[in-house]
Protein backbone atom coordinates (compact mmCIF):
# COMPACT_ATOMS: atom_id res chain seq x y z
CA UNK A 1 0.00 0.00 0.00
CA UNK A 2 1.49 3.32 -1.03
CA UNK A 3 0.27 6.72 0.15
CA UNK A 4 0.81 9.60 -2.27
CA UNK A 5 0.70 12.80 -0.22
CA UNK A 6 0.98 15.05 -3.30
CA UNK A 7 1.78 18.68 -2.36
CA UNK A 8 0.64 18.36 1.28
CA UNK A 9 2.41 18.42 4.66
CA UNK A 10 5.66 20.20 5.51
CA UNK A 11 8.62 18.29 6.97
CA UNK A 12 7.39 18.67 10.56
CA UNK A 13 3.88 17.50 9.69
CA UNK A 14 5.44 14.63 7.74
CA UNK A 15 7.26 13.41 10.85
CA UNK A 16 4.06 13.58 12.92
CA UNK A 17 2.09 11.62 10.31
CA UNK A 18 4.72 8.88 9.95
CA UNK A 19 5.01 8.58 13.75
CA UNK A 20 1.22 8.22 14.11
CA UNK A 21 1.04 5.75 11.24
CA UNK A 22 3.86 3.62 12.67
CA UNK A 23 2.33 3.73 16.14
CA UNK A 24 -1.14 2.73 14.90
CA UNK A 25 0.24 -0.12 12.83
CA UNK A 26 2.41 -1.44 15.63
CA UNK A 27 -0.46 -1.12 18.14
CA UNK A 28 -2.62 -3.27 15.86
CA UNK A 29 0.27 -5.69 15.27
CA UNK A 30 0.30 -5.03 11.54
CA UNK A 31 1.80 -7.83 9.47
CA UNK A 32 4.36 -6.01 7.32
CA UNK A 33 5.23 -9.33 5.67
CA UNK A 34 1.69 -9.46 4.29
CA UNK A 35 1.23 -5.79 3.38
CA UNK A 36 4.16 -3.46 2.72
CA UNK A 37 3.50 0.15 3.75
CA UNK A 38 5.04 3.06 1.82
CA UNK A 39 4.55 6.82 2.01
CA UNK A 40 5.37 9.26 -0.80
CA UNK A 41 5.96 12.71 0.76
CA UNK A 42 7.06 15.86 -1.10
CA UNK A 43 10.81 16.11 -1.81
CA UNK A 44 11.47 18.55 1.01
CA UNK A 45 10.13 16.09 3.61
CA UNK A 46 12.24 13.13 2.55
CA UNK A 47 15.30 13.85 4.71
CA UNK A 48 13.14 14.14 7.84
CA UNK A 49 11.26 10.94 7.02
CA UNK A 50 14.57 9.18 6.40
CA UNK A 51 15.93 10.31 9.78
CA UNK A 52 12.78 9.11 11.56
CA UNK A 53 12.59 5.77 9.76
CA UNK A 54 16.29 5.05 10.32
CA UNK A 55 16.39 6.37 13.90
CA UNK A 56 13.31 4.48 15.07
CA UNK A 57 13.93 1.49 12.79
CA UNK A 58 10.45 1.76 11.35
CA UNK A 59 9.33 -0.76 8.78
CA UNK A 60 7.61 1.92 6.72
CA UNK A 61 9.16 2.52 3.30
CA UNK A 62 9.24 5.83 1.49
CA UNK A 63 9.04 7.00 -2.07
CA UNK A 64 9.60 10.20 -4.01
CA UNK A 65 6.66 11.50 -6.06
CA UNK A 66 8.77 12.20 -9.14
CA UNK A 67 12.38 12.33 -10.41
CA UNK A 68 14.25 14.21 -13.09
CA UNK A 69 14.63 12.58 -16.49
CA UNK A 70 18.20 13.97 -16.51
CA UNK A 71 21.19 12.53 -14.73
CA UNK A 72 22.66 15.81 -13.41
CA UNK A 73 23.55 19.32 -14.52
CA UNK A 74 21.87 22.60 -15.36
CA UNK A 75 18.26 21.64 -14.69
CA UNK A 76 17.04 24.22 -12.18
CA UNK A 77 14.48 22.86 -9.76
CA UNK A 78 15.01 19.23 -10.71
CA UNK A 79 16.00 16.39 -8.36
CA UNK A 80 18.06 13.48 -9.69
CA UNK A 81 17.60 9.75 -9.09
CA UNK A 82 21.06 9.61 -7.46
CA UNK A 83 19.98 12.26 -4.93
CA UNK A 84 16.84 10.28 -4.06
CA UNK A 85 18.80 7.05 -3.72
CA UNK A 86 21.18 8.84 -1.33
CA UNK A 87 18.14 9.77 0.79
CA UNK A 88 17.31 6.07 1.07
CA UNK A 89 14.17 6.16 -1.06
CA UNK A 90 12.86 2.70 -1.88
CA UNK A 91 10.50 3.82 -4.62
CA UNK A 92 9.84 6.68 -7.05
CA UNK A 93 6.40 7.41 -8.53
CA UNK A 94 6.75 8.11 -12.26
CA UNK A 95 4.10 9.18 -14.73
CA UNK A 96 1.42 10.13 -12.22
CA UNK A 97 -1.56 11.45 -14.19
CA UNK A 98 -1.16 14.89 -12.56
CA UNK A 99 2.35 15.09 -14.05
CA UNK A 100 1.21 13.72 -17.37
CA UNK A 101 -1.62 16.29 -17.50
CA UNK A 102 -0.10 19.38 -15.89
CA UNK A 103 3.52 18.96 -16.97
CA UNK A 104 2.99 17.37 -20.38
CA UNK A 105 4.88 14.18 -19.55
CA UNK A 106 4.45 11.56 -22.25
CA UNK A 107 5.36 7.87 -22.22
CA UNK A 108 8.89 8.59 -23.49
CA UNK A 109 9.60 10.90 -20.52
CA UNK A 110 8.01 8.41 -18.09
CA UNK A 111 10.15 5.65 -19.59
CA UNK A 112 13.36 7.69 -19.13
CA UNK A 113 12.41 8.42 -15.51
CA UNK A 114 11.70 4.73 -14.86
CA UNK A 115 15.09 3.77 -16.34
CA UNK A 116 16.88 6.41 -14.24
CA UNK A 117 15.11 5.17 -11.11
CA UNK A 118 16.14 1.57 -11.78
CA UNK A 119 19.72 2.55 -12.60
CA UNK A 120 19.95 4.29 -9.21
CA UNK A 121 18.80 1.09 -7.43
CA UNK A 122 15.23 2.14 -6.61
CA UNK A 123 11.88 0.76 -7.78
CA UNK A 124 9.64 2.85 -10.03
CA UNK A 125 5.91 2.95 -9.39
CA UNK A 126 4.81 3.49 -12.99
CA UNK A 127 1.37 5.10 -13.24
CA UNK A 128 -0.96 4.48 -16.16
CA UNK A 129 -4.68 4.99 -16.71
CA UNK A 130 -7.28 6.54 -18.95
CA UNK A 131 -9.25 9.78 -18.78
CA UNK A 132 -13.05 9.99 -18.81
CA UNK A 133 -13.40 10.49 -22.57
CA UNK A 134 -11.36 7.38 -23.30
CA UNK A 135 -13.37 5.37 -20.76
CA UNK A 136 -16.65 6.56 -22.28
CA UNK A 137 -15.41 5.54 -25.71
CA UNK A 138 -14.67 2.06 -24.34
CA UNK A 139 -10.96 2.32 -25.23
CA UNK A 140 -9.62 2.18 -21.66
CA UNK A 141 -7.84 -1.18 -21.95
CA UNK A 142 -6.18 -0.39 -25.27
CA UNK A 143 -5.16 3.11 -24.07
CA UNK A 144 -3.69 1.84 -20.81
CA UNK A 145 -1.78 -0.98 -22.52
CA UNK A 146 -0.26 1.55 -24.93
CA UNK A 147 0.96 3.52 -21.93
CA UNK A 148 2.40 0.34 -20.39
CA UNK A 149 4.28 -0.46 -23.64
CA UNK A 150 5.66 3.07 -23.92
CA UNK A 151 6.57 3.47 -20.26
CA UNK A 152 8.34 0.10 -19.95
CA UNK A 153 10.23 0.15 -23.27
CA UNK A 154 13.78 -1.13 -22.98
CA UNK A 155 13.52 -2.28 -19.35
CA UNK A 156 15.18 -5.68 -18.75
CA UNK A 157 12.85 -8.63 -18.02
CA UNK A 158 14.31 -9.09 -14.49
CA UNK A 159 13.73 -5.42 -13.81
CA UNK A 160 10.15 -5.59 -15.10
CA UNK A 161 9.59 -8.41 -12.62
CA UNK A 162 10.51 -6.08 -9.74
CA UNK A 163 8.41 -3.14 -10.96
CA UNK A 164 5.25 -1.70 -9.51
CA UNK A 165 2.61 -0.56 -12.02
CA UNK A 166 -0.29 1.53 -10.74
CA UNK A 167 -3.50 1.53 -12.75
CA UNK A 168 -5.16 4.83 -11.93
CA UNK A 169 -8.20 5.80 -14.03
CA UNK A 170 -7.87 9.59 -14.13
CA UNK A 171 -11.63 10.09 -13.66
CA UNK A 172 -11.38 8.33 -10.28
CA UNK A 173 -8.45 10.34 -8.85
CA UNK A 174 -9.41 12.78 -6.13
CA UNK A 175 -13.01 12.79 -7.33
CA UNK A 176 -14.59 10.38 -4.84
CA UNK A 177 -15.59 8.37 -7.95
CA UNK A 178 -14.15 4.91 -7.42
CA UNK A 179 -13.84 2.34 -10.17
CA UNK A 180 -15.73 -0.84 -9.37
CA UNK A 181 -13.64 -3.85 -8.33
CA UNK A 182 -14.53 -5.37 -11.72
CA UNK A 183 -13.23 -2.26 -13.53
CA UNK A 184 -9.96 -2.48 -11.60
CA UNK A 185 -9.67 -6.21 -12.27
CA UNK A 186 -10.39 -5.87 -15.99
CA UNK A 187 -7.51 -3.46 -16.59
CA UNK A 188 -5.06 -5.03 -14.12
CA UNK A 189 -5.62 -8.46 -15.72
CA UNK A 190 -4.97 -6.91 -19.14
CA UNK A 191 -1.73 -5.28 -17.87
CA UNK A 192 -0.53 -8.58 -16.40
CA UNK A 193 -1.41 -10.30 -19.68
CA UNK A 194 0.57 -7.71 -21.64
CA UNK A 195 3.62 -8.20 -19.39
CA UNK A 196 3.26 -11.98 -19.90
CA UNK A 197 3.13 -11.59 -23.70
CA UNK A 198 5.98 -9.10 -24.00
CA UNK A 199 8.36 -10.07 -21.18
CA UNK A 200 7.37 -13.54 -19.97
CA UNK A 201 5.36 -15.50 -17.44
CA UNK A 202 7.83 -15.03 -14.54
CA UNK A 203 7.78 -11.24 -14.85
CA UNK A 204 3.97 -11.26 -15.14
CA UNK A 205 3.76 -13.30 -11.94
CA UNK A 206 6.14 -11.06 -9.97
CA UNK A 207 5.22 -7.57 -11.17
CA UNK A 208 3.04 -5.83 -8.57
CA UNK A 209 -0.12 -4.11 -9.79
CA UNK A 210 -1.77 -1.39 -7.74
CA UNK A 211 -5.17 0.20 -8.24
CA UNK A 212 -5.46 3.93 -7.48
CA UNK A 213 -8.45 6.27 -7.44
CA UNK A 214 -10.42 7.30 -4.34
CA UNK A 215 -9.43 4.22 -2.32
CA UNK A 216 -10.69 4.30 1.28
CA UNK A 217 -11.06 1.78 4.08
CA UNK A 218 -14.72 1.45 3.10
CA UNK A 219 -13.98 0.23 -0.45
CA UNK A 220 -10.49 -1.31 -0.23
CA UNK A 221 -11.62 -4.85 0.64
CA UNK A 222 -13.60 -5.34 -2.60
CA UNK A 223 -10.72 -3.97 -4.66
CA UNK A 224 -8.10 -6.11 -2.91
CA UNK A 225 -10.29 -9.15 -3.44
CA UNK A 226 -9.54 -9.05 -7.16
CA UNK A 227 -7.00 -11.64 -8.32
CA UNK A 228 -4.85 -9.22 -10.34
CA UNK A 229 -4.84 -6.33 -7.85
CA UNK A 230 -1.86 -6.59 -5.50
CA UNK A 231 -2.20 -3.28 -3.68
CA UNK A 232 -3.39 0.31 -3.84
CA UNK A 233 -1.93 3.74 -4.52
CA UNK A 234 -3.84 6.00 -2.16
CA UNK A 235 -3.99 9.79 -2.42
CA UNK A 236 -6.30 11.81 -0.16
CA UNK A 237 -6.99 9.02 2.33
CA UNK A 238 -3.26 8.56 3.02
CA UNK A 239 -3.11 11.99 4.69
CA UNK A 240 -5.03 10.58 7.65
CA UNK A 241 -2.85 8.10 9.53
CA UNK A 242 -5.76 6.21 11.11
CA UNK A 243 -7.54 5.85 7.77
CA UNK A 244 -4.37 4.87 5.92
CA UNK A 245 -3.53 2.32 8.64
CA UNK A 246 -7.04 0.85 8.25
CA UNK A 247 -6.48 0.60 4.48
CA UNK A 248 -3.14 -1.14 5.05
CA UNK A 249 -4.89 -3.54 7.43
CA UNK A 250 -7.73 -4.29 4.99
CA UNK A 251 -7.15 -7.99 5.63
CA UNK A 252 -8.38 -7.60 9.22
CA UNK A 253 -11.74 -6.01 8.30
CA UNK A 254 -13.46 -9.16 6.94
CA UNK A 255 -12.16 -11.20 9.90
CA UNK A 256 -14.16 -9.11 12.35
CA UNK A 257 -17.30 -9.46 10.22
CA UNK A 258 -16.78 -13.22 9.96
CA UNK A 259 -16.37 -13.48 13.72
CA UNK A 260 -19.69 -11.70 14.15
CA UNK A 261 -21.45 -13.98 11.69
CA UNK A 262 -20.04 -17.02 13.48
CA UNK A 263 -21.21 -15.75 16.84
CA UNK A 264 -24.69 -15.02 15.50
CA UNK A 265 -24.86 -18.53 14.03
CA UNK A 266 -23.81 -19.98 17.37
CA UNK A 267 -26.58 -17.99 18.98
CA UNK A 268 -29.02 -19.58 16.65
CA UNK A 269 -28.04 -22.92 18.13
CA UNK A 270 -26.20 -24.19 15.05
CA UNK A 271 -22.78 -24.27 16.69
CA UNK A 272 -23.36 -27.29 18.98
CA UNK A 273 -21.24 -28.10 22.03
CA UNK A 274 -21.42 -24.56 23.41
CA UNK A 275 -20.75 -25.63 26.95
CA UNK A 276 -17.52 -27.31 25.87
CA UNK A 277 -16.44 -24.30 23.80
CA UNK A 278 -17.17 -21.64 26.37
CA UNK A 279 -16.32 -23.55 29.51
CA UNK A 280 -19.71 -23.53 31.18
CA UNK A 281 -20.18 -27.16 32.05
CA UNK A 282 -23.53 -26.35 33.66
CA UNK A 283 -26.66 -26.97 31.73
CA UNK A 284 -29.27 -24.32 31.95
CA UNK A 285 -32.32 -24.93 33.99
CA UNK A 286 -35.80 -24.30 32.75
CA UNK A 287 -36.07 -20.61 31.79
CA UNK A 288 -32.48 -19.85 32.93
CA UNK A 289 -29.23 -19.58 31.01
CA UNK A 290 -25.95 -21.41 31.54
CA UNK A 291 -22.56 -19.82 32.17
CA UNK A 292 -21.61 -20.85 28.63
CA UNK A 293 -24.57 -19.03 27.13
CA UNK A 294 -23.91 -15.93 29.19
CA UNK A 295 -20.25 -15.97 28.06
CA UNK A 296 -21.41 -16.29 24.48
CA UNK A 297 -23.76 -13.34 24.99
CA UNK A 298 -20.94 -11.21 26.35
CA UNK A 299 -18.55 -12.10 23.52
CA UNK A 300 -21.21 -11.44 20.89
CA UNK A 301 -22.15 -8.08 22.40
CA UNK A 302 -18.46 -7.14 22.73
CA UNK A 303 -17.72 -8.06 19.11
CA UNK A 304 -20.86 -6.24 17.94
CA UNK A 305 -19.92 -3.07 19.85
CA UNK A 306 -16.37 -3.23 18.47
CA UNK A 307 -17.67 -3.67 14.92
CA UNK A 308 -20.17 -0.84 15.34
CA UNK A 309 -17.47 1.44 16.81
CA UNK A 310 -15.20 0.67 13.82
CA UNK A 311 -17.94 1.49 11.31
CA UNK A 312 -18.96 4.72 13.09
CA UNK A 313 -15.31 5.72 13.67
CA UNK A 314 -14.44 5.22 10.01
CA UNK A 315 -17.54 7.14 8.95
CA UNK A 316 -16.54 10.09 11.17
CA UNK A 317 -12.96 10.01 9.92
CA UNK A 318 -14.12 10.01 6.31
CA UNK A 319 -16.53 12.85 6.95
CA UNK A 320 -13.80 14.88 8.69
CA UNK A 321 -11.43 14.20 5.77
CA UNK A 322 -13.86 15.16 2.99
C1 LIG B 1 -3.44 9.43 -6.39
O1 LIG B 1 -3.09 10.58 -6.19
O2 LIG B 1 -2.64 8.65 -6.94
C2 LIG B 1 -4.78 9.02 -6.01
C3 LIG B 1 -5.18 7.82 -6.30
O3 LIG B 1 -5.55 9.94 -5.33
P1 LIG B 1 -6.96 9.68 -4.58
O4 LIG B 1 -6.81 8.42 -3.77
O5 LIG B 1 -7.16 10.89 -3.72
O6 LIG B 1 -8.00 9.53 -5.63
PDB file of N, CA, C and O in Angstrom, residues 130-140 143 170-171:
ATOM      1  N   UNK A 130      -6.581   5.749 -17.938  1.00  0.00           N
ATOM      2  CA  UNK A 130      -7.282   6.536 -18.950  1.00  0.00           C
ATOM      3  C   UNK A 130      -8.104   7.671 -18.352  1.00  0.00           C
ATOM      4  O   UNK A 130      -8.533   7.599 -17.202  1.00  0.00           O
ATOM      5  N   UNK A 131      -8.346   8.696 -19.162  1.00  0.00           N
ATOM      6  CA  UNK A 131      -9.249   9.781 -18.777  1.00  0.00           C
ATOM      7  C   UNK A 131     -10.701   9.394 -19.067  1.00  0.00           C
ATOM      8  O   UNK A 131     -10.968   8.326 -19.650  1.00  0.00           O
ATOM      9  N   UNK A 132     -11.613  10.301 -18.702  1.00  0.00           N
ATOM     10  CA  UNK A 132     -13.049   9.990 -18.810  1.00  0.00           C
ATOM     11  C   UNK A 132     -13.492   9.766 -20.259  1.00  0.00           C
ATOM     12  O   UNK A 132     -14.267   8.853 -20.549  1.00  0.00           O
ATOM     13  N   UNK A 133     -12.974  10.607 -21.172  1.00  0.00           N
ATOM     14  CA  UNK A 133     -13.397  10.491 -22.570  1.00  0.00           C
ATOM     15  C   UNK A 133     -13.052   9.108 -23.132  1.00  0.00           C
ATOM     16  O   UNK A 133     -13.859   8.482 -23.829  1.00  0.00           O
ATOM     17  N   UNK A 134     -11.820   8.678 -22.798  1.00  0.00           N
ATOM     18  CA  UNK A 134     -11.365   7.377 -23.301  1.00  0.00           C
ATOM     19  C   UNK A 134     -12.214   6.257 -22.701  1.00  0.00           C
ATOM     20  O   UNK A 134     -12.619   5.320 -23.395  1.00  0.00           O
ATOM     21  N   UNK A 135     -12.527   6.383 -21.418  1.00  0.00           N
ATOM     22  CA  UNK A 135     -13.370   5.368 -20.758  1.00  0.00           C
ATOM     23  C   UNK A 135     -14.754   5.324 -21.422  1.00  0.00           C
ATOM     24  O   UNK A 135     -15.271   4.249 -21.716  1.00  0.00           O
ATOM     25  N   UNK A 136     -15.312   6.523 -21.667  1.00  0.00           N
ATOM     26  CA  UNK A 136     -16.653   6.564 -22.275  1.00  0.00           C
ATOM     27  C   UNK A 136     -16.644   5.938 -23.668  1.00  0.00           C
ATOM     28  O   UNK A 136     -17.637   5.348 -24.095  1.00  0.00           O
ATOM     29  N   UNK A 137     -15.511   6.109 -24.359  1.00  0.00           N
ATOM     30  CA  UNK A 137     -15.412   5.544 -25.711  1.00  0.00           C
ATOM     31  C   UNK A 137     -15.104   4.049 -25.672  1.00  0.00           C
ATOM     32  O   UNK A 137     -14.974   3.413 -26.728  1.00  0.00           O
ATOM     33  N   UNK A 138     -14.918   3.505 -24.475  1.00  0.00           N
ATOM     34  CA  UNK A 138     -14.666   2.059 -24.341  1.00  0.00           C
ATOM     35  C   UNK A 138     -13.262   1.654 -24.759  1.00  0.00           C
ATOM     36  O   UNK A 138     -12.997   0.486 -25.032  1.00  0.00           O
ATOM     37  N   UNK A 139     -12.326   2.639 -24.787  1.00  0.00           N
ATOM     38  CA  UNK A 139     -10.958   2.315 -25.230  1.00  0.00           C
ATOM     39  C   UNK A 139      -9.973   2.262 -24.063  1.00  0.00           C
ATOM     40  O   UNK A 139      -8.769   2.413 -24.239  1.00  0.00           O
ATOM     41  N   UNK A 140     -10.484   2.088 -22.843  1.00  0.00           N
ATOM     42  CA  UNK A 140      -9.620   2.182 -21.656  1.00  0.00           C
ATOM     43  C   UNK A 140      -8.527   1.121 -21.601  1.00  0.00           C
ATOM     44  O   UNK A 140      -7.402   1.409 -21.212  1.00  0.00           O
ATOM     45  N   UNK A 143      -5.889   1.891 -24.420  1.00  0.00           N
ATOM     46  CA  UNK A 143      -5.158   3.107 -24.067  1.00  0.00           C
ATOM     47  C   UNK A 143      -4.134   2.818 -22.957  1.00  0.00           C
ATOM     48  O   UNK A 143      -2.972   3.222 -23.041  1.00  0.00           O
ATOM     49  N   UNK A 170      -7.984   8.179 -14.504  1.00  0.00           N
ATOM     50  CA  UNK A 170      -7.873   9.592 -14.131  1.00  0.00           C
ATOM     51  C   UNK A 170      -9.200  10.127 -13.572  1.00  0.00           C
ATOM     52  O   UNK A 170      -9.216  10.935 -12.648  1.00  0.00           O
ATOM     53  N   UNK A 171     -10.310   9.626 -14.099  1.00  0.00           N
ATOM     54  CA  UNK A 171     -11.630  10.092 -13.659  1.00  0.00           C
ATOM     55  C   UNK A 171     -11.943   9.676 -12.221  1.00  0.00           C
ATOM     56  O   UNK A 171     -12.897  10.165 -11.633  1.00  0.00           O
TER      57      UNK A 171
END
